[in-house]
């Protein structure tokens, strides 16, 4: 089959890189022409990710070995901070979807606040479009550089953004309790990510407003509300590999909340609002680009629970990136992304 | 070793029954003299629970085959509704620790509301003591019938009861988001409890104020507050076997909340309050009778997160029952219960 | 996109039925026109399998409500014994891929021996083709009724059939130790399949030559060898959802064994032989139609270990069935099946 | 309670160190007086292992800070190679139970062969007793230095040693297929031990006779047989935290094999032979010092399957070490070790 778009993936030896390759493998209009992984340059992708053994893929290389004149779009799946230094020196005409946190925060001071250092590529930041497709679709279509959102940030925004925009919930009482699977932490060698440490155990982390994705919530929710909005956000790590389940506690009218979400996502191919009173499960969106959202009225009048589930590696990261890339390349937004969830 | 107290366990073929046997196996003052399991009467415990193979245990029998004159204390690990019918006809002098929900709610109307039918043993209900040891210790010491609390109800009360009693949190803004392991659902054959359905997936259930343990929260928190208190409570099922992690969102002063809990549990052998700002994990209390509680201040002034972890089968059920039984029999409360958590 | 082939799936409420729907969802030439599930007739597929919520699928119905004149090919994912009674009365011109065990054994006496009763549709058995695509490709292409193999049987044959055919291993010393994930047991409510029972534990079952898939091994290996071949086969249940890992202990020359497998699978799209000395993992074929095979020489001269991994629900069942259906319908064998494995 | 024996644990920050502390916590005759962990010296054990938070334990220190004149017995849970250098310079009168591999192989050449370097403490090796309690009980009782066996090596010997000693199986056809949980790999930061890599996947490793525990099998089996015995041994890593399941394929008479094991373990407190034809599961020995062994006759005359399950951290390592320490200190062998397995 003729492949229209030539794709490079920088940082291909991490989970989001591998997920991009998995998705592009059955994409009818994309062809991977370059894969970088600095420390693993020279290795075959099948050595790093044997599950991709059946694919004919370019050998892993260093970034400066890539001829970007031959590339239509570049996915950047590098670590935070590294990403900005790399993207800064890429050809300025190259379309880029960045999966790191580097270009998510428009205000440089917010970047310093949440990431602890000066931003190194503010000129790129200026042109970056925030990459939550459903809310920035038209901007993304014409963007050169798109900043993929955080996986937790995506989950919370799918649940709350339409509600804040419509003003149907109390902005001062928003609590988001998130349950995240472990692949969100990446392929990093940390003791608490070991199977023996995580399996059969679960716990909260970054409790009390310390998680960096709060920067995105603050930015996007305040913009939508037209005033400062600060939510409470507690992520938890649970013993599963893929999935984020968000449970939001808000004040409002449950039926109105449900109606607002149904309307907001009526024509969306990937965000599915469940019938009123039903709740989603991560097992029903695993390895797919779908997000399921449910709304339940609490027994206490005026209190509403909104629950959403998505796959952090797909809809929360690489699937979202591909969705954006489709738009940037003038393709159908859903191309290559209609894979059904894997269950059981 | 000489064993002082002769113990019967009714409903020994369920998880809480097995957990009682596990704990009593190394208890220096108790001896299991009778084990009932109606449908499995005649079988050996080692056939039903091969992990108990090394123990010399009585053959499973029907309840009416037990000579209760030979029994000092009876644990009743039967299903809800069955329990009240059985306990009603047990000798009135027999000490009983019930692990079911049947005698937890003092108000018969509340029982009807949450359990959907008339109570069949109201005369027993009248004498039942609510079995959360740390809060009813003296009553339990002299009780004949103790009603073990729900595992979720226990978790929430360890987190919130001292705070409500001390009046240091806003009674109208209490949200409890719970993450429960699957053994809490018992050994019941339900599709959503299958490994293939649960592993790698997680979801909320009984959302919006439908979970029966709310009856216990309403009863105990209102009693402590001296007014009606209604909390929001959302349980989630996570892919693990043992453990409950509760995340409570309350309004108050974080340091005061921490101080209150430290004071409340200062002399408690099993409830451990972590240093301010630290949070517990279920992996650190697994298979033990310990409960770890942590307090963190949110970035929003006046908002506090309280997190607790306990093992639903031990501290949330059978360990708690044994703790109560120790008191009822005049033994050290900690006897047989100081087993260290199993990690990893 | 124009869909050429109209597909019915009988028994759509089980895991293999759901897996068929998942795979067909992105198949460019197939359209699901009927889904049966006797006890769940009238329900929507999205109620039974919410992960398929995004698909427009026919409502579940009873088999006799299906107009088979409108169907090009029927997948039969019914339980063993039921399948033969249903297929017996289907239109004799309808192409059928059966996923049950009912038509795998050509010798009626073998059927009685392994399945414990008389076969009810011997006339269908007579025309059934054994459905391991790689070994019966040409027969399948022209078959009306194809009998999908057992998932364990498929695994063992991928490892051993080329070796037996080539005569490079000792037929009297073949041991197959299999480690199976739990979805192979289906969506059945059994105590040992509960998460609380299976998670964190593993064990052998049907030990000593009792597993029914031995009937297939006996049939196929003896046919290839031209003499009776009886292997030792021990399946184990491990705490995972998808995957079979087979470890075979054979006598022969390791390099010759590897060469034989490399040659046998050289042009196969789905069976991949690893470089000599490397071994596969189930994590690298999850949710895909690929089978990875590795060969290692033992330290003892003349002893060889052959290891293979496949996904029991995909390559071991529904993927294999679709691969056969592609051939029966004159399509590319790989159509709809090139989905990359899901990792992590 | 008066504690007779003062215990030091070197290398207390690993899993076997933590498991020793867990077991000793309820041991009536032992008191932990020193805990070393070089890189974590100065930390509290509860910081490294929060599940031990309820215990009053000495602060972690460096080895040379320990006053060994105050120590009755020292458990050495250090890494291989480190252990020999440390034990070499410990007081020569100090009782030591080593959990590393350093003193398991009596023949220095075998040590070089399997561990790839010269042994640094051959004079200690000379006095070391191989620590599989059931087979070296009397030697251990009077030993100064006991070398704990490998967890895989222990499993295989419980299955095979009595059979080899009795000569009831063919020494030239012994295959041991082992399924190991991940805690056996220790708390080491390796990619393949991450939850995201291991969960839901399983694979063989060290295939073909490369696993170091073969050194122990060769040594012990050859000694028992009075001739060289070489077995085939393939370990597999499965997604669970605790447990080893060994499946041995041997030639012999199944009933005779069973009888031999029943006789051999008749009076053993921890090794339990199941009724003929029954098989064990790791879930039934979890977190305990028990080993379950089953025997099944294969359908092929003269072929026998022997299956055993034990917990690698308890019976395979720290429990075994404590069992030996009890003997060395003149206590009951079972003291502190009768904890029932944890299920579910």
PDB file of C-alpha atoms in Angstrom, chain B residues 140-247:
ATOM      1  CA  UNK B 140     -16.665  -4.904  73.861  1.00  0.00           C
ATOM      2  CA  UNK B 141     -14.831  -6.213  76.916  1.00  0.00           C
ATOM      3  CA  UNK B 142     -18.152  -6.965  78.580  1.00  0.00           C
ATOM      4  CA  UNK B 143     -20.226  -7.720  75.501  1.00  0.00           C
ATOM      5  CA  UNK B 144     -21.825 -11.047  74.713  1.00  0.00           C
ATOM      6  CA  UNK B 145     -22.484 -10.236  71.053  1.00  0.00           C
ATOM      7  CA  UNK B 146     -20.170  -8.039  69.038  1.00  0.00           C
ATOM      8  CA  UNK B 147     -20.966  -6.909  65.513  1.00  0.00           C
ATOM      9  CA  UNK B 148     -17.824  -6.713  63.393  1.00  0.00           C
ATOM     10  CA  UNK B 149     -17.791  -3.614  61.213  1.00  0.00           C
ATOM     11  CA  UNK B 150     -17.684  -3.529  57.457  1.00  0.00           C
ATOM     12  CA  UNK B 151     -14.155  -3.392  56.076  1.00  0.00           C
ATOM     13  CA  UNK B 152     -14.819  -0.157  54.222  1.00  0.00           C
ATOM     14  CA  UNK B 153     -16.650   1.224  57.235  1.00  0.00           C
ATOM     15  CA  UNK B 154     -13.678   0.420  59.439  1.00  0.00           C
ATOM     16  CA  UNK B 155     -11.275   2.185  57.094  1.00  0.00           C
ATOM     17  CA  UNK B 156     -13.367   5.337  56.921  1.00  0.00           C
ATOM     18  CA  UNK B 157     -13.864   5.470  60.662  1.00  0.00           C
ATOM     19  CA  UNK B 158     -10.169   5.124  61.418  1.00  0.00           C
ATOM     20  CA  UNK B 159      -9.623   8.130  59.190  1.00  0.00           C
ATOM     21  CA  UNK B 160     -12.544  10.292  60.229  1.00  0.00           C
ATOM     22  CA  UNK B 161     -14.016   9.377  63.605  1.00  0.00           C
ATOM     23  CA  UNK B 162     -11.446  11.186  65.755  1.00  0.00           C
ATOM     24  CA  UNK B 163     -11.749  14.228  63.493  1.00  0.00           C
ATOM     25  CA  UNK B 164     -15.519  14.338  63.752  1.00  0.00           C
ATOM     26  CA  UNK B 165     -15.422  13.692  67.466  1.00  0.00           C
ATOM     27  CA  UNK B 166     -12.971  16.554  67.919  1.00  0.00           C
ATOM     28  CA  UNK B 167     -14.913  18.781  65.567  1.00  0.00           C
ATOM     29  CA  UNK B 168     -11.818  19.756  63.609  1.00  0.00           C
ATOM     30  CA  UNK B 169     -13.333  19.215  60.168  1.00  0.00           C
ATOM     31  CA  UNK B 170     -16.362  20.591  58.357  1.00  0.00           C
ATOM     32  CA  UNK B 171     -19.106  17.970  58.678  1.00  0.00           C
ATOM     33  CA  UNK B 172     -20.742  18.991  55.411  1.00  0.00           C
ATOM     34  CA  UNK B 173     -17.759  18.481  53.163  1.00  0.00           C
ATOM     35  CA  UNK B 174     -16.449  14.990  53.706  1.00  0.00           C
ATOM     36  CA  UNK B 175     -15.618  12.907  50.682  1.00  0.00           C
ATOM     37  CA  UNK B 176     -14.255   9.395  50.981  1.00  0.00           C
ATOM     38  CA  UNK B 177     -12.800   7.797  47.881  1.00  0.00           C
ATOM     39  CA  UNK B 178     -11.970   4.162  48.597  1.00  0.00           C
ATOM     40  CA  UNK B 179      -9.905   1.669  46.631  1.00  0.00           C
ATOM     41  CA  UNK B 180     -10.709  -1.904  47.637  1.00  0.00           C
ATOM     42  CA  UNK B 181      -9.073  -5.214  46.821  1.00  0.00           C
ATOM     43  CA  UNK B 182     -11.165  -8.058  45.567  1.00  0.00           C
ATOM     44  CA  UNK B 183     -11.168 -10.434  48.529  1.00  0.00           C
ATOM     45  CA  UNK B 184     -13.622  -8.048  50.171  1.00  0.00           C
ATOM     46  CA  UNK B 185     -16.214  -9.424  47.790  1.00  0.00           C
ATOM     47  CA  UNK B 186     -15.731 -12.884  49.246  1.00  0.00           C
ATOM     48  CA  UNK B 187     -15.468 -16.216  47.488  1.00  0.00           C
ATOM     49  CA  UNK B 188     -18.524 -15.534  45.359  1.00  0.00           C
ATOM     50  CA  UNK B 189     -18.799 -16.616  41.752  1.00  0.00           C
ATOM     51  CA  UNK B 190     -19.431 -13.372  39.923  1.00  0.00           C
ATOM     52  CA  UNK B 191     -18.230 -12.500  36.445  1.00  0.00           C
ATOM     53  CA  UNK B 192     -16.618  -9.233  37.509  1.00  0.00           C
ATOM     54  CA  UNK B 193     -14.524 -11.056  40.116  1.00  0.00           C
ATOM     55  CA  UNK B 194     -12.896 -13.377  37.582  1.00  0.00           C
ATOM     56  CA  UNK B 195      -9.191 -12.864  37.089  1.00  0.00           C
ATOM     57  CA  UNK B 196      -9.674 -12.236  33.386  1.00  0.00           C
ATOM     58  CA  UNK B 197     -12.223  -9.517  34.127  1.00  0.00           C
ATOM     59  CA  UNK B 198     -10.557  -7.782  37.050  1.00  0.00           C
ATOM     60  CA  UNK B 199      -6.846  -8.084  36.442  1.00  0.00           C
ATOM     61  CA  UNK B 200      -5.508  -5.035  34.640  1.00  0.00           C
ATOM     62  CA  UNK B 201      -8.805  -3.167  35.094  1.00  0.00           C
ATOM     63  CA  UNK B 202     -10.420  -1.059  37.792  1.00  0.00           C
ATOM     64  CA  UNK B 203     -13.626   0.835  38.247  1.00  0.00           C
ATOM     65  CA  UNK B 204     -15.980   2.439  40.747  1.00  0.00           C
ATOM     66  CA  UNK B 205     -19.103   0.699  42.012  1.00  0.00           C
ATOM     67  CA  UNK B 206     -22.114   1.570  44.155  1.00  0.00           C
ATOM     68  CA  UNK B 207     -21.443   5.164  43.150  1.00  0.00           C
ATOM     69  CA  UNK B 208     -23.484   8.052  44.473  1.00  0.00           C
ATOM     70  CA  UNK B 209     -24.263   6.886  47.966  1.00  0.00           C
ATOM     71  CA  UNK B 210     -25.527   3.369  47.388  1.00  0.00           C
ATOM     72  CA  UNK B 211     -22.986   1.300  49.300  1.00  0.00           C
ATOM     73  CA  UNK B 212     -24.408  -0.340  52.429  1.00  0.00           C
ATOM     74  CA  UNK B 213     -21.479   0.632  54.592  1.00  0.00           C
ATOM     75  CA  UNK B 214     -22.848   4.175  54.406  1.00  0.00           C
ATOM     76  CA  UNK B 215     -25.376   3.023  56.977  1.00  0.00           C
ATOM     77  CA  UNK B 216     -22.509   2.544  59.402  1.00  0.00           C
ATOM     78  CA  UNK B 217     -20.912   5.873  58.538  1.00  0.00           C
ATOM     79  CA  UNK B 218     -24.222   7.673  59.010  1.00  0.00           C
ATOM     80  CA  UNK B 219     -24.803   5.985  62.359  1.00  0.00           C
ATOM     81  CA  UNK B 220     -21.350   6.439  63.829  1.00  0.00           C
ATOM     82  CA  UNK B 221     -20.462   9.853  62.460  1.00  0.00           C
ATOM     83  CA  UNK B 222     -23.822  11.349  63.416  1.00  0.00           C
ATOM     84  CA  UNK B 223     -23.449   9.934  66.911  1.00  0.00           C
ATOM     85  CA  UNK B 224     -19.990  11.456  67.268  1.00  0.00           C
ATOM     86  CA  UNK B 225     -21.034  14.792  65.818  1.00  0.00           C
ATOM     87  CA  UNK B 226     -24.232  15.053  67.794  1.00  0.00           C
ATOM     88  CA  UNK B 227     -26.013  15.954  64.561  1.00  0.00           C
ATOM     89  CA  UNK B 228     -26.734  14.267  61.270  1.00  0.00           C
ATOM     90  CA  UNK B 229     -23.600  13.792  59.215  1.00  0.00           C
ATOM     91  CA  UNK B 230     -23.779  12.528  55.640  1.00  0.00           C
ATOM     92  CA  UNK B 231     -20.572  11.861  53.760  1.00  0.00           C
ATOM     93  CA  UNK B 232     -19.923  11.127  50.107  1.00  0.00           C
ATOM     94  CA  UNK B 233     -18.439   7.714  49.595  1.00  0.00           C
ATOM     95  CA  UNK B 234     -17.263   6.054  46.392  1.00  0.00           C
ATOM     96  CA  UNK B 235     -15.688   2.607  46.514  1.00  0.00           C
ATOM     97  CA  UNK B 236     -13.522   1.347  43.644  1.00  0.00           C
ATOM     98  CA  UNK B 237     -12.477  -2.205  42.898  1.00  0.00           C
ATOM     99  CA  UNK B 238      -8.784  -2.538  42.069  1.00  0.00           C
ATOM    100  CA  UNK B 239      -6.852  -5.564  40.820  1.00  0.00           C
ATOM    101  CA  UNK B 240      -5.330  -6.734  44.087  1.00  0.00           C
ATOM    102  CA  UNK B 241      -6.374  -9.367  46.579  1.00  0.00           C
ATOM    103  CA  UNK B 242      -5.989  -7.705  49.943  1.00  0.00           C
ATOM    104  CA  UNK B 243      -6.137  -4.108  50.985  1.00  0.00           C
ATOM    105  CA  UNK B 244      -8.253  -1.010  51.267  1.00  0.00           C
ATOM    106  CA  UNK B 245      -6.854   2.429  50.610  1.00  0.00           C
ATOM    107  CA  UNK B 246      -9.071   5.311  51.644  1.00  0.00           C
ATOM    108  CA  UNK B 247      -8.496   8.860  50.436  1.00  0.00           C
TER     109      UNK B 247
END
